[in-house]
CSV table of C-alpha atoms and ligand atoms in Angstrom, one decimal:
chain,number,residue,atom,x,y,z
Y,1,UNK,CA,-52.2,138.8,15.1
Y,2,UNK,CA,-52.5,138.2,18.8
Y,3,UNK,CA,-51.0,139.2,22.1
Y,4,UNK,CA,-50.9,136.0,24.1
Y,5,UNK,CA,-50.2,135.7,27.8
Y,6,UNK,CA,-48.7,132.5,29.1
Y,7,UNK,CA,-48.8,131.8,32.8
Y,8,UNK,CA,-48.3,129.0,35.3
Y,9,UNK,CA,-51.5,127.6,36.8
Y,10,UNK,CA,-50.1,126.0,39.9
Y,11,UNK,CA,-47.0,126.7,42.1
Y,12,UNK,CA,-44.4,127.1,39.3
Y,13,UNK,CA,-42.3,124.7,37.3
Y,14,UNK,CA,-45.2,123.6,35.1
Y,15,UNK,CA,-43.1,123.7,32.0
Y,16,UNK,CA,-43.7,127.3,31.0
Y,17,UNK,CA,-40.2,127.4,29.4
Y,18,UNK,CA,-41.0,124.5,27.1
Y,19,UNK,CA,-44.5,125.9,26.2
Y,20,UNK,CA,-42.9,129.3,25.3
Y,21,UNK,CA,-40.3,127.6,23.2
Y,22,UNK,CA,-43.1,125.7,21.5
Y,23,UNK,CA,-44.8,128.9,20.5
Y,24,UNK,CA,-41.4,130.5,19.6
Y,25,UNK,CA,-41.5,130.0,15.9
Y,26,UNK,CA,-44.9,131.7,15.7
Y,27,UNK,CA,-44.1,134.8,17.7
Y,28,UNK,CA,-42.1,138.0,17.1
Y,29,UNK,CA,-41.6,139.1,20.7
Y,30,UNK,CA,-41.3,137.2,24.0
Y,31,UNK,CA,-41.7,139.5,27.0
Y,32,UNK,CA,-40.9,138.6,30.5
Y,33,UNK,CA,-43.1,140.8,32.7
Y,34,UNK,CA,-42.6,139.7,36.3
Y,35,UNK,CA,-40.1,138.1,38.7
Y,36,UNK,CA,-36.4,137.8,38.1
Y,37,UNK,CA,-33.8,135.1,38.4
Y,38,UNK,CA,-35.9,133.2,41.0
Y,39,UNK,CA,-37.4,131.5,37.9
Y,40,UNK,CA,-35.9,128.5,36.4
Y,41,UNK,CA,-37.0,127.2,33.0
Y,42,UNK,CA,-35.5,124.1,31.4
Y,43,UNK,CA,-35.9,123.8,27.7
Y,44,UNK,CA,-34.6,120.8,25.8
Y,45,UNK,CA,-33.8,121.3,22.1
Y,46,UNK,CA,-32.5,118.4,20.1
Y,47,UNK,CA,-31.3,116.7,23.2
Y,48,UNK,CA,-29.5,119.8,24.4
Y,49,UNK,CA,-30.6,121.3,27.7
Y,50,UNK,CA,-30.8,125.0,28.4
Y,51,UNK,CA,-31.5,126.4,31.9
Y,52,UNK,CA,-32.8,130.0,31.9
Y,53,UNK,CA,-33.4,132.1,34.9
Y,54,UNK,CA,-33.6,135.8,34.2
Y,55,UNK,CA,-33.9,135.7,30.4
Y,56,UNK,CA,-37.2,135.0,28.7
Y,57,UNK,CA,-37.3,131.5,27.1
Y,58,UNK,CA,-38.0,133.0,23.7
Y,59,UNK,CA,-34.4,134.0,23.5
Y,60,UNK,CA,-33.7,130.5,22.2
Y,61,UNK,CA,-35.7,130.9,19.1
Y,62,UNK,CA,-33.9,132.7,16.2
Y,63,UNK,CA,-35.9,135.7,14.9
Y,64,UNK,CA,-37.7,136.3,18.2
Y,65,UNK,CA,-37.0,139.6,20.0
Y,66,UNK,CA,-36.7,138.9,23.7
Y,67,UNK,CA,-37.7,141.6,26.1
Y,68,UNK,CA,-37.4,142.2,29.9
Y,69,UNK,CA,-40.3,144.4,30.9
Y,70,UNK,CA,-40.6,147.0,33.6
Y,71,UNK,CA,-42.2,144.5,36.0
Y,72,UNK,CA,-39.1,142.4,36.2
Y,73,UNK,CA,-36.3,142.8,38.7
Y,74,UNK,CA,-32.9,142.5,37.2
Y,75,UNK,CA,-29.7,141.2,38.7
Y,76,UNK,CA,-27.1,142.6,36.3
Y,77,UNK,CA,-24.4,140.0,37.2
Y,78,UNK,CA,-26.8,137.2,36.4
Y,79,UNK,CA,-28.0,138.9,33.3
Y,80,UNK,CA,-24.5,139.1,31.7
Y,81,UNK,CA,-23.6,135.6,33.0
Y,82,UNK,CA,-26.6,134.1,31.3
Y,83,UNK,CA,-26.1,136.1,28.1
Y,84,UNK,CA,-22.5,135.1,27.9
Y,85,UNK,CA,-23.3,131.4,28.5
Y,86,UNK,CA,-25.9,131.4,25.8
Y,87,UNK,CA,-23.7,133.3,23.3
Y,88,UNK,CA,-20.9,130.7,23.9
Y,89,UNK,CA,-23.4,128.0,22.8
Y,90,UNK,CA,-24.2,129.9,19.6
Y,91,UNK,CA,-27.5,131.5,20.7
Y,92,UNK,CA,-28.0,135.0,19.1
Y,93,UNK,CA,-28.6,137.3,22.1
Y,94,UNK,CA,-28.1,140.6,20.3
Y,95,UNK,CA,-31.8,141.5,20.1
Y,96,UNK,CA,-32.5,141.6,23.9
Y,97,UNK,CA,-34.4,144.7,25.0
Y,98,UNK,CA,-34.7,145.9,28.6
Y,99,UNK,CA,-37.1,148.4,30.0
Y,100,UNK,CA,-35.5,151.5,31.5
Y,101,UNK,CA,-38.1,151.2,34.3
Y,102,UNK,CA,-37.2,147.6,35.4
Y,103,UNK,CA,-35.8,147.6,38.9
Y,104,UNK,CA,-32.3,146.4,39.7
Y,105,UNK,CA,-31.4,143.8,42.4
Y,106,UNK,CA,-28.5,145.4,44.3
Y,107,UNK,CA,-26.2,143.0,46.2
Y,108,UNK,CA,-27.6,144.3,49.6
Y,109,UNK,CA,-31.0,142.9,48.7
Y,110,UNK,CA,-29.5,139.4,48.0
Y,111,UNK,CA,-27.9,139.5,51.4
Y,112,UNK,CA,-31.1,140.8,53.1
Y,113,UNK,CA,-33.2,138.0,51.5
Y,114,UNK,CA,-30.9,135.4,52.9
Y,115,UNK,CA,-30.4,136.8,56.4
Y,116,UNK,CA,-34.1,137.5,56.7
Y,117,UNK,CA,-34.9,133.9,55.9
Y,118,UNK,CA,-32.3,132.7,58.4
Y,119,UNK,CA,-33.7,135.0,61.0
Y,120,UNK,CA,-37.3,133.7,60.5
Y,121,UNK,CA,-36.2,130.2,61.2
Y,122,UNK,CA,-39.3,128.0,61.3
Y,123,UNK,CA,-41.4,130.8,59.9
Y,124,UNK,CA,-39.3,131.1,56.8
Y,125,UNK,CA,-40.9,131.2,53.3
Y,126,UNK,CA,-38.2,129.1,51.6
Y,127,UNK,CA,-37.3,131.9,49.1
Y,128,UNK,CA,-34.8,131.3,46.4
Y,129,UNK,CA,-32.4,133.8,48.1
Y,130,UNK,CA,-32.0,135.9,45.0
Y,131,UNK,CA,-33.1,139.2,46.6
Y,132,UNK,CA,-36.5,139.2,44.9
Y,133,UNK,CA,-38.7,140.1,48.0
Y,134,UNK,CA,-36.5,143.0,49.3
Y,135,UNK,CA,-36.2,144.4,45.7
Y,136,UNK,CA,-40.0,144.5,45.1
Y,137,UNK,CA,-40.4,145.9,48.7
Y,138,UNK,CA,-38.0,148.7,47.8
Y,139,UNK,CA,-40.0,149.3,44.6
Y,140,UNK,CA,-43.2,149.7,46.5
Y,141,UNK,CA,-41.5,151.7,49.2
Y,142,UNK,CA,-40.2,154.0,46.4
Y,143,UNK,CA,-36.5,153.5,47.3
Y,144,UNK,CA,-35.7,151.1,44.5
Y,145,UNK,CA,-33.0,151.5,41.8
Y,146,UNK,CA,-34.1,151.3,38.2
Y,147,UNK,CA,-32.2,150.4,35.0
Y,148,UNK,CA,-32.3,154.1,33.9
Y,149,UNK,CA,-30.5,155.1,37.1
Y,150,UNK,CA,-27.4,153.5,35.7
Y,151,UNK,CA,-27.1,156.4,33.3
Y,152,UNK,CA,-27.1,159.1,36.0
Y,153,UNK,CA,-24.3,158.4,38.4
Y,154,UNK,CA,-25.1,161.1,40.9
Y,155,UNK,CA,-28.8,160.0,41.2
Y,156,UNK,CA,-27.7,156.4,41.5
Y,157,UNK,CA,-25.3,157.3,44.3
Y,158,UNK,CA,-28.0,159.3,46.1
Y,159,UNK,CA,-30.4,156.4,45.9
Y,160,UNK,CA,-28.0,153.8,47.1
Y,161,UNK,CA,-26.9,156.0,50.0
Y,162,UNK,CA,-30.5,156.6,51.0
Y,163,UNK,CA,-31.4,152.9,50.9
Y,164,UNK,CA,-28.3,151.9,52.8
Y,165,UNK,CA,-28.9,154.4,55.5
Y,166,UNK,CA,-31.8,152.3,56.6
Y,167,UNK,CA,-30.6,148.9,55.5
Y,168,UNK,CA,-27.3,149.1,57.3
Y,169,UNK,CA,-29.1,149.6,60.6
Y,170,UNK,CA,-31.0,146.5,59.9
Y,171,UNK,CA,-28.0,144.5,58.9
Y,172,UNK,CA,-25.8,145.6,61.8
Y,173,UNK,CA,-28.3,146.0,64.6
Y,174,UNK,CA,-30.8,143.2,63.9
Y,175,UNK,CA,-29.0,140.7,61.8
Y,176,UNK,CA,-25.5,141.2,63.2
Y,177,UNK,CA,-23.8,141.6,59.8
Y,178,UNK,CA,-21.3,144.1,58.6
Y,179,UNK,CA,-22.5,147.4,57.1
Y,180,UNK,CA,-22.3,147.8,53.4
Y,181,UNK,CA,-20.4,150.7,51.7
Y,182,UNK,CA,-22.5,152.6,49.3
Y,183,UNK,CA,-19.6,153.2,47.0
Y,184,UNK,CA,-19.0,149.5,46.6
Y,185,UNK,CA,-22.6,149.0,45.5
Y,186,UNK,CA,-22.5,152.0,43.1
Y,187,UNK,CA,-19.3,150.6,41.4
Y,188,UNK,CA,-20.8,147.1,41.3
Y,189,UNK,CA,-23.7,148.4,39.3
Y,190,UNK,CA,-21.9,151.0,37.2
Y,191,UNK,CA,-19.5,148.5,35.7
Y,192,UNK,CA,-22.5,147.2,33.7
Y,193,UNK,CA,-23.9,150.5,32.6
Y,194,UNK,CA,-22.3,150.8,29.1
Y,195,UNK,CA,-23.1,147.2,28.3
Y,196,UNK,CA,-26.7,147.6,29.3
Y,197,UNK,CA,-27.2,151.0,27.4
Y,198,UNK,CA,-27.7,149.6,23.9
Y,199,UNK,CA,-30.4,147.1,25.2
Y,200,UNK,CA,-32.5,149.8,26.9
Y,201,UNK,CA,-35.7,150.5,25.2
Y,202,UNK,CA,-39.2,152.1,25.7
Y,203,UNK,CA,-40.7,148.6,25.8
Y,204,UNK,CA,-44.3,149.7,26.2
Y,205,UNK,CA,-44.1,151.8,23.1
Y,206,UNK,CA,-42.2,149.2,21.1
Y,207,UNK,CA,-44.8,146.6,22.0
Y,208,UNK,CA,-47.7,148.9,21.2
Y,209,UNK,CA,-46.2,149.5,17.7
Y,210,UNK,CA,-45.5,145.9,17.2
Y,211,UNK,CA,-49.1,145.0,17.9
Y,212,UNK,CA,-50.3,147.8,15.6
Y,213,UNK,CA,-48.1,146.3,12.9
Y,214,UNK,CA,-49.8,142.9,13.3
Y,215,UNK,CA,-46.9,141.3,15.1
Y,216,UNK,CA,-47.4,138.4,17.6
Y,217,UNK,CA,-46.3,139.0,21.1
Y,218,UNK,CA,-46.0,136.4,23.8
Y,219,UNK,CA,-45.9,137.5,27.4
Y,220,UNK,CA,-44.2,134.9,29.5
Y,221,UNK,CA,-44.8,134.8,33.2
Y,222,UNK,CA,-42.3,133.6,35.8
Y,223,UNK,CA,-43.6,131.8,38.8
Y,224,UNK,CA,-47.3,131.0,38.8
Y,225,UNK,CA,-50.9,131.8,39.9
Y,226,UNK,CA,-50.6,130.3,43.4
Y,227,UNK,CA,-47.3,132.2,44.0
Y,228,UNK,CA,-48.9,135.6,42.9
Y,229,UNK,CA,-48.5,138.2,45.6
Y,230,UNK,CA,-52.2,139.1,45.4
Y,231,UNK,CA,-53.9,135.8,44.4
Y,232,UNK,CA,-51.6,133.1,45.7
Y,233,UNK,CA,-51.2,131.4,49.1
Y,234,UNK,CA,-50.0,134.6,50.8
Y,235,UNK,CA,-47.6,135.0,52.5
Y,236,UNK,CA,-46.1,131.8,50.9
Y,237,UNK,CA,-45.8,133.6,47.6
Y,238,UNK,CA,-43.3,135.5,45.5
Y,239,UNK,CA,-43.4,139.3,45.5
Y,240,UNK,CA,-44.7,139.9,42.0
Y,241,UNK,CA,-47.8,139.7,39.9
Y,242,UNK,CA,-47.5,136.3,38.2
Y,243,UNK,CA,-51.1,136.1,36.9
Y,244,UNK,CA,-52.2,137.3,33.5
Y,245,UNK,CA,-53.1,140.8,34.6
Y,246,UNK,CA,-49.4,141.3,35.5
Y,247,UNK,CA,-48.6,141.2,31.8
Y,248,UNK,CA,-50.2,144.6,31.5
Y,249,UNK,CA,-48.6,146.4,34.4
Y,250,UNK,CA,-45.3,144.6,33.9
Y,251,UNK,CA,-44.9,145.6,30.3
Y,252,UNK,CA,-46.9,148.7,29.6
Y,253,UNK,CA,-49.7,147.4,27.3
Y,254,UNK,CA,-53.4,147.8,28.0
Y,255,UNK,CA,-55.8,144.9,28.9
Y,256,UNK,CA,-57.8,145.3,25.8
Y,257,UNK,CA,-54.8,144.4,23.7
Y,258,UNK,CA,-54.6,140.8,25.1
Y,259,UNK,CA,-56.3,138.2,22.9
Y,260,UNK,CA,-55.5,134.9,24.6
Y,261,UNK,CA,-54.4,133.5,27.9
Y,262,UNK,CA,-52.6,130.2,27.9
Y,263,UNK,CA,-52.1,128.5,31.3
Y,264,UNK,CA,-49.6,125.7,31.8
Y,265,UNK,CA,-50.8,122.9,34.1
Y,266,UNK,CA,-48.7,120.0,35.1
Y,267,UNK,CA,-50.6,116.7,35.1
Y,268,UNK,CA,-49.8,116.5,38.8
Y,269,UNK,CA,-48.7,119.2,41.3
Y,270,UNK,CA,-45.3,120.3,42.6
Y,271,UNK,CA,-44.3,123.1,44.9
Y,272,UNK,CA,-40.9,124.3,46.2
Y,273,UNK,CA,-40.5,126.2,49.4
Y,274,UNK,CA,-43.0,126.5,52.3
Y,275,UNK,CA,-46.7,126.9,52.3
Y,276,UNK,CA,-50.0,125.0,52.1
Y,277,UNK,CA,-50.3,122.3,49.4
Y,278,UNK,CA,-53.4,120.2,50.0
Y,279,UNK,CA,-52.7,117.3,47.6
Y,280,UNK,CA,-49.1,116.9,48.8
Y,281,UNK,CA,-48.0,113.2,49.1
Y,282,UNK,CA,-45.7,112.0,51.8
Y,283,UNK,CA,-45.7,108.4,50.6
Y,284,UNK,CA,-44.2,106.3,47.9
Y,285,UNK,CA,-46.5,107.8,45.3
Y,286,UNK,CA,-44.9,111.2,46.0
Y,287,UNK,CA,-41.5,109.7,45.7
Y,288,UNK,CA,-42.4,108.1,42.4
Y,289,UNK,CA,-43.7,111.4,41.0
Y,290,UNK,CA,-40.5,113.1,42.0
Y,291,UNK,CA,-38.3,110.4,40.5
Y,292,UNK,CA,-40.3,109.9,37.3
Y,293,UNK,CA,-40.7,113.7,36.7
Y,294,UNK,CA,-37.2,114.5,37.9
Y,295,UNK,CA,-38.7,117.1,40.2
Y,296,UNK,CA,-35.7,119.0,41.5
Y,297,UNK,CA,-35.5,122.8,41.3
Y,298,UNK,CA,-33.8,124.4,38.2
Y,299,UNK,CA,-32.7,127.4,40.3
Y,300,UNK,CA,-31.9,126.0,43.8
Y,301,UNK,CA,-31.7,122.2,43.1
Y,302,UNK,CA,-34.1,121.6,46.0
Y,303,UNK,CA,-36.3,118.5,45.7
Y,304,UNK,CA,-39.8,119.7,44.8
Y,305,UNK,CA,-42.8,118.6,47.0
Y,306,UNK,CA,-45.1,116.4,44.9
Y,307,UNK,CA,-48.8,115.5,44.9
Y,308,UNK,CA,-51.8,114.7,42.7
Y,309,UNK,CA,-53.4,117.2,40.4
Y,310,UNK,CA,-55.6,119.7,42.2
Y,311,UNK,CA,-58.5,121.0,40.1
Y,312,UNK,CA,-59.7,123.4,42.8
Y,313,UNK,CA,-56.4,125.2,42.1
Y,314,UNK,CA,-57.0,124.7,38.4
Y,315,UNK,CA,-60.5,126.2,38.4
Y,316,UNK,CA,-59.2,129.1,40.4
Y,317,UNK,CA,-56.4,129.7,37.8
Y,318,UNK,CA,-58.9,129.5,35.0
Y,319,UNK,CA,-60.9,132.3,36.7
Y,320,UNK,CA,-58.2,134.5,38.0
Y,321,UNK,CA,-56.3,134.5,34.7
Y,322,UNK,CA,-59.2,134.3,32.3
Y,323,UNK,CA,-57.7,131.2,30.7
Y,324,UNK,CA,-58.6,130.5,27.1
Y,325,UNK,CA,-56.3,127.4,26.6
Y,326,UNK,CA,-54.5,124.9,28.8
Y,327,UNK,CA,-51.2,123.3,28.1
Y,328,UNK,CA,-51.1,120.1,30.2
Y,329,UNK,CA,-47.5,119.0,30.7
Y,330,UNK,CA,-45.8,115.9,31.9
Y,331,UNK,CA,-48.7,113.5,31.2
Y,332,UNK,CA,-45.9,110.9,30.5
Y,333,UNK,CA,-44.9,111.0,34.2
Y,334,UNK,CA,-48.2,109.5,35.2
Y,335,UNK,CA,-47.7,106.4,33.0
Y,336,UNK,CA,-47.6,103.3,35.1
Y,337,UNK,CA,-49.8,104.4,38.0
Y,338,UNK,CA,-52.7,101.9,38.3
Y,339,UNK,CA,-55.1,104.6,39.6
Y,340,UNK,CA,-54.7,108.4,39.3
Y,341,UNK,CA,-56.5,110.4,41.9
Y,342,UNK,CA,-57.6,113.9,41.0
Y,343,UNK,CA,-58.6,116.4,43.6
Y,344,UNK,CA,-62.1,117.8,42.8
Y,345,UNK,CA,-62.9,119.6,46.0
Y,346,UNK,CA,-61.7,120.2,49.5
Y,347,UNK,CA,-63.1,119.2,52.8
Y,348,UNK,CA,-62.4,121.9,55.4
Y,349,UNK,CA,-63.5,120.7,58.8
Y,350,UNK,CA,-66.7,119.0,57.4
Y,351,UNK,CA,-67.5,121.7,54.9
Y,352,UNK,CA,-67.1,121.0,51.1
Y,353,UNK,CA,-65.3,123.6,49.1
Y,354,UNK,CA,-65.6,123.3,45.3
Y,355,UNK,CA,-63.8,126.7,44.9
Y,356,UNK,CA,-60.7,128.0,46.5
Y,357,UNK,CA,-61.4,128.9,50.1
Y,358,UNK,CA,-61.1,132.7,50.5
Y,359,UNK,CA,-59.6,132.4,54.0
Y,360,UNK,CA,-56.0,131.3,54.2
Y,361,UNK,CA,-56.6,129.2,57.4
Y,362,UNK,CA,-59.1,127.1,55.5
Y,363,UNK,CA,-56.5,126.4,52.8
Y,364,UNK,CA,-54.1,125.2,55.5
Y,365,UNK,CA,-56.8,122.8,56.8
Y,366,UNK,CA,-58.0,121.7,53.4
Y,367,UNK,CA,-58.2,117.9,52.9
Y,368,UNK,CA,-58.5,116.9,49.3
Y,369,UNK,CA,-61.6,115.0,48.0
Y,370,UNK,CA,-60.4,112.8,45.2
Y,371,UNK,CA,-62.0,111.2,42.2
Y,372,UNK,CA,-60.0,108.1,41.2
Y,373,UNK,CA,-59.4,107.7,37.5
Y,374,UNK,CA,-58.0,104.6,35.9
Y,375,UNK,CA,-54.3,104.8,34.8
Y,376,UNK,CA,-52.5,103.4,31.8
Y,377,UNK,CA,-49.2,101.5,31.3
Y,378,UNK,CA,-48.4,102.1,27.7
Y,379,UNK,CA,-45.4,104.4,26.9
Y,380,UNK,CA,-47.0,107.6,25.5
Y,381,UNK,CA,-43.9,109.6,24.7
Y,382,UNK,CA,-44.3,108.7,21.0
Y,383,UNK,CA,-47.9,109.8,20.8
Y,384,UNK,CA,-48.4,112.8,18.5
Y,385,UNK,CA,-52.2,113.0,18.3
Y,386,UNK,CA,-54.9,112.8,20.9
Y,387,UNK,CA,-56.2,109.6,19.3
Y,388,UNK,CA,-52.7,108.0,19.7
Y,389,UNK,CA,-53.1,108.2,23.5
Y,390,UNK,CA,-54.3,105.1,25.4
Y,391,UNK,CA,-58.1,105.3,26.2
Y,392,UNK,CA,-57.5,106.0,29.9
Y,393,UNK,CA,-55.1,108.9,29.2
Y,394,UNK,CA,-57.7,110.4,26.9
Y,395,UNK,CA,-60.3,109.9,29.7
Y,396,UNK,CA,-58.0,111.6,32.2
Y,397,UNK,CA,-57.6,114.6,30.0
Y,398,UNK,CA,-61.2,114.9,29.1
Y,399,UNK,CA,-62.2,114.8,32.8
Y,400,UNK,CA,-59.5,117.3,33.6
Y,401,UNK,CA,-60.8,119.6,30.9
Y,402,UNK,CA,-64.3,119.5,32.4
Y,403,UNK,CA,-62.9,120.2,35.9
Y,404,UNK,CA,-60.6,123.0,34.7
Y,405,UNK,CA,-63.3,124.7,32.7
Y,406,UNK,CA,-61.2,125.6,29.7
Y,407,UNK,CA,-60.0,123.6,26.7
Y,408,UNK,CA,-56.8,121.6,26.8
Y,409,UNK,CA,-55.1,122.6,23.6
Y,410,UNK,CA,-51.6,121.1,24.0
Y,411,UNK,CA,-50.4,118.0,25.9
Y,412,UNK,CA,-46.8,117.4,26.8
Y,413,UNK,CA,-45.6,113.8,26.6
Y,414,UNK,CA,-41.9,114.3,27.2
Y,415,UNK,CA,-39.3,117.0,27.8
Y,416,UNK,CA,-38.2,117.4,24.1
Y,417,UNK,CA,-39.3,120.2,21.9
Y,418,UNK,CA,-41.3,117.8,19.6
Y,419,UNK,CA,-42.7,115.6,22.4
Y,420,UNK,CA,-46.2,117.3,22.3
Y,421,UNK,CA,-49.7,116.7,21.0
Y,422,UNK,CA,-51.4,119.8,19.6
Y,423,UNK,CA,-55.2,119.5,19.6
Y,424,UNK,CA,-55.9,123.2,19.0
Y,425,UNK,CA,-53.8,126.1,18.0
Y,426,UNK,CA,-52.7,128.3,20.9
Y,427,UNK,CA,-52.9,131.3,18.6
Y,428,UNK,CA,-56.6,130.8,18.4
Y,429,UNK,CA,-56.6,130.8,14.6
Y,430,UNK,CA,-58.7,127.6,14.4
Y,431,UNK,CA,-61.7,129.2,16.2
G,1,GDP,P1,-41.0,126.3,34.2
G,1,GDP,O1,-40.4,126.9,35.4
G,1,GDP,O2,-42.5,126.4,34.3
G,1,GDP,O3,-40.5,126.7,32.9
G,1,GDP,O4,-40.7,124.7,34.4
G,1,GDP,P2,-39.3,124.0,34.7
G,1,GDP,O5,-38.4,124.1,33.5
G,1,GDP,O6,-38.8,124.6,36.0
G,1,GDP,O7,-39.7,122.6,35.0
G,1,GDP,C1,-40.4,121.8,34.1
G,1,GDP,C2,-39.5,120.5,33.7
G,1,GDP,O8,-40.3,119.6,33.1
G,1,GDP,C3,-38.3,120.8,32.8
G,1,GDP,O9,-37.3,120.1,33.2
G,1,GDP,C4,-38.8,120.4,31.4
G,1,GDP,O10,-37.8,120.0,30.6
G,1,GDP,C5,-39.7,119.3,31.8
G,1,GDP,N1,-40.9,119.1,30.9
G,1,GDP,C6,-41.7,120.0,30.3
G,1,GDP,N2,-42.7,119.4,29.7
G,1,GDP,C7,-42.6,118.1,29.9
G,1,GDP,C8,-43.4,116.9,29.5
G,1,GDP,O11,-44.4,117.0,28.9
G,1,GDP,N3,-42.9,115.7,29.9
G,1,GDP,C9,-41.7,115.6,30.7
G,1,GDP,N4,-41.4,114.4,31.1
G,1,GDP,N5,-41.0,116.6,31.0
G,1,GDP,C10,-41.4,117.9,30.7
G,2,IMO,P1,-40.6,129.3,37.8
G,2,IMO,O1,-40.7,130.5,36.9
G,2,IMO,C1,-41.3,127.5,41.7
G,2,IMO,C2,-41.0,130.1,45.2
G,2,IMO,C3,-39.9,129.9,46.2
G,2,IMO,C4,-40.5,130.4,47.5
G,2,IMO,C5,-41.4,131.5,47.0
G,2,IMO,C6,-40.8,132.9,47.3
G,2,IMO,O2,-39.4,128.4,37.5
G,2,IMO,O3,-41.9,128.5,37.9
G,2,IMO,P2,-38.8,134.2,46.0
G,2,IMO,O4,-37.4,133.9,45.9
G,2,IMO,O5,-39.5,134.4,44.7
G,2,IMO,O6,-39.0,135.3,47.0
G,2,IMO,O7,-39.4,132.9,46.8
G,2,IMO,O8,-41.6,131.3,45.7
G,2,IMO,N1,-40.6,130.3,43.8
G,2,IMO,C7,-40.8,129.4,42.8
G,2,IMO,N2,-41.2,128.2,42.9
G,2,IMO,N3,-41.0,128.0,40.5
G,2,IMO,C8,-40.5,129.3,40.5
G,2,IMO,O9,-40.3,129.9,39.3
G,2,IMO,C9,-40.4,130.0,41.6
G,2,IMO,N4,-40.0,131.3,41.9
G,2,IMO,C10,-40.1,131.5,43.2
G,2,IMO,O10,-39.5,128.6,46.2
G,2,IMO,O11,-41.4,129.4,48.0
G,3,MG,MG1,-39.1,126.5,36.9
């Protein structure tokens, strides 16, 4: 039984939540290994819509043990808010496990995230304002707070005081804000301690044992390859490891335990926030993609920037993540376009790039080179096999498969749980 990593191949919002939900019935654990409540996953089950931010999407499937790994940053207020909202809708949330080593997002980091963005003005990153960047910075700076600190009040207080000693200078002297009382923060965090305690687990050990026992574990990434702090369009990225390798450091399992890597690729491209995006459209086609795909952020409600599919990004994702299978989502959104351009390479000041430019400035100057593929007009939302799809939709996928360099195993033709075409098993048991 396999360990499967599921990642986003573009700039997020590819439909990872739905893909995880799709696998839900076949897996025993769903582990979130990076990011925090900057993520927004919409899952539609039987016409009911669920929006998840901090919790792994697997929590919606009865029988699955959801886990928040050490690589995640946890906002406790959000955690309990989401848990309560799901419980009120009849979702069983009792099995949730949280790593003692996961870092906490204290309120001062939410404030710092927002004031820093404001301060940066035109140079802002367009963060979600959830305190993600400052919390990962504290982790690397070794002044972070961890879940386990909730159970040692004096250590927690010392750490908060030490952190605020520096941060209050920043807040008051640079950002012109009021100083924050350490005790306020300590009490804010401690109020959740006893509710968190029963969820805390040695996640790495539990996962190791689960895999030894032949259980299936799905590692669900937040964000995506191009937002990864190492491999994305730095500095226009998030602050965590959103690529497949992050599943190991963010959960405590070894690389040799991973069997498959599934990447989710939207049939076109979207991005929220700032940063380079070569295939972005500023015309009526972009508007149409946004309207047809309902491209507005699940977390911040911001309209997403839209553009055609970019297979330079896709090939890069295949390589960086070691992708075994693709889930191509939202193919239905392309219905009705007469021609569908696909970016196959970049032109950077006269030079052709088939692969991702290694210098960020080149990415900023990249002009997409398109191959025009013929579109289709038939409604495809009812298609359930590859052969049901119109000839041109099949052609689009087959060409995409060639350009991505990994098989397309699942195709999304609508937001609903059953609106998919499965060509190959994501568990790899048909190989
Ligand atoms: P995530 O962050 O990667 O989980 O993706 P989001 O949930 O932020 O955004 C994906 C959106 O597309 C959600 O609203 C999904 O319900 C929707 N979606 C997923 N797959 C499909 C699909 O195949 N077709 C359509 N039309 N919508 C889809
Ligand atoms: P899911 O999991 C799309 C973007 C933000 C911003 C940058 C940094 O739903 O795909 P941060 O708050 O993380 O410091 O912001 O990253 N971003 C996302 N974009 N989908 C997401 O998550 C994102 N999470 C962060 O818009 O540009
Ligand atoms: Mg999202």
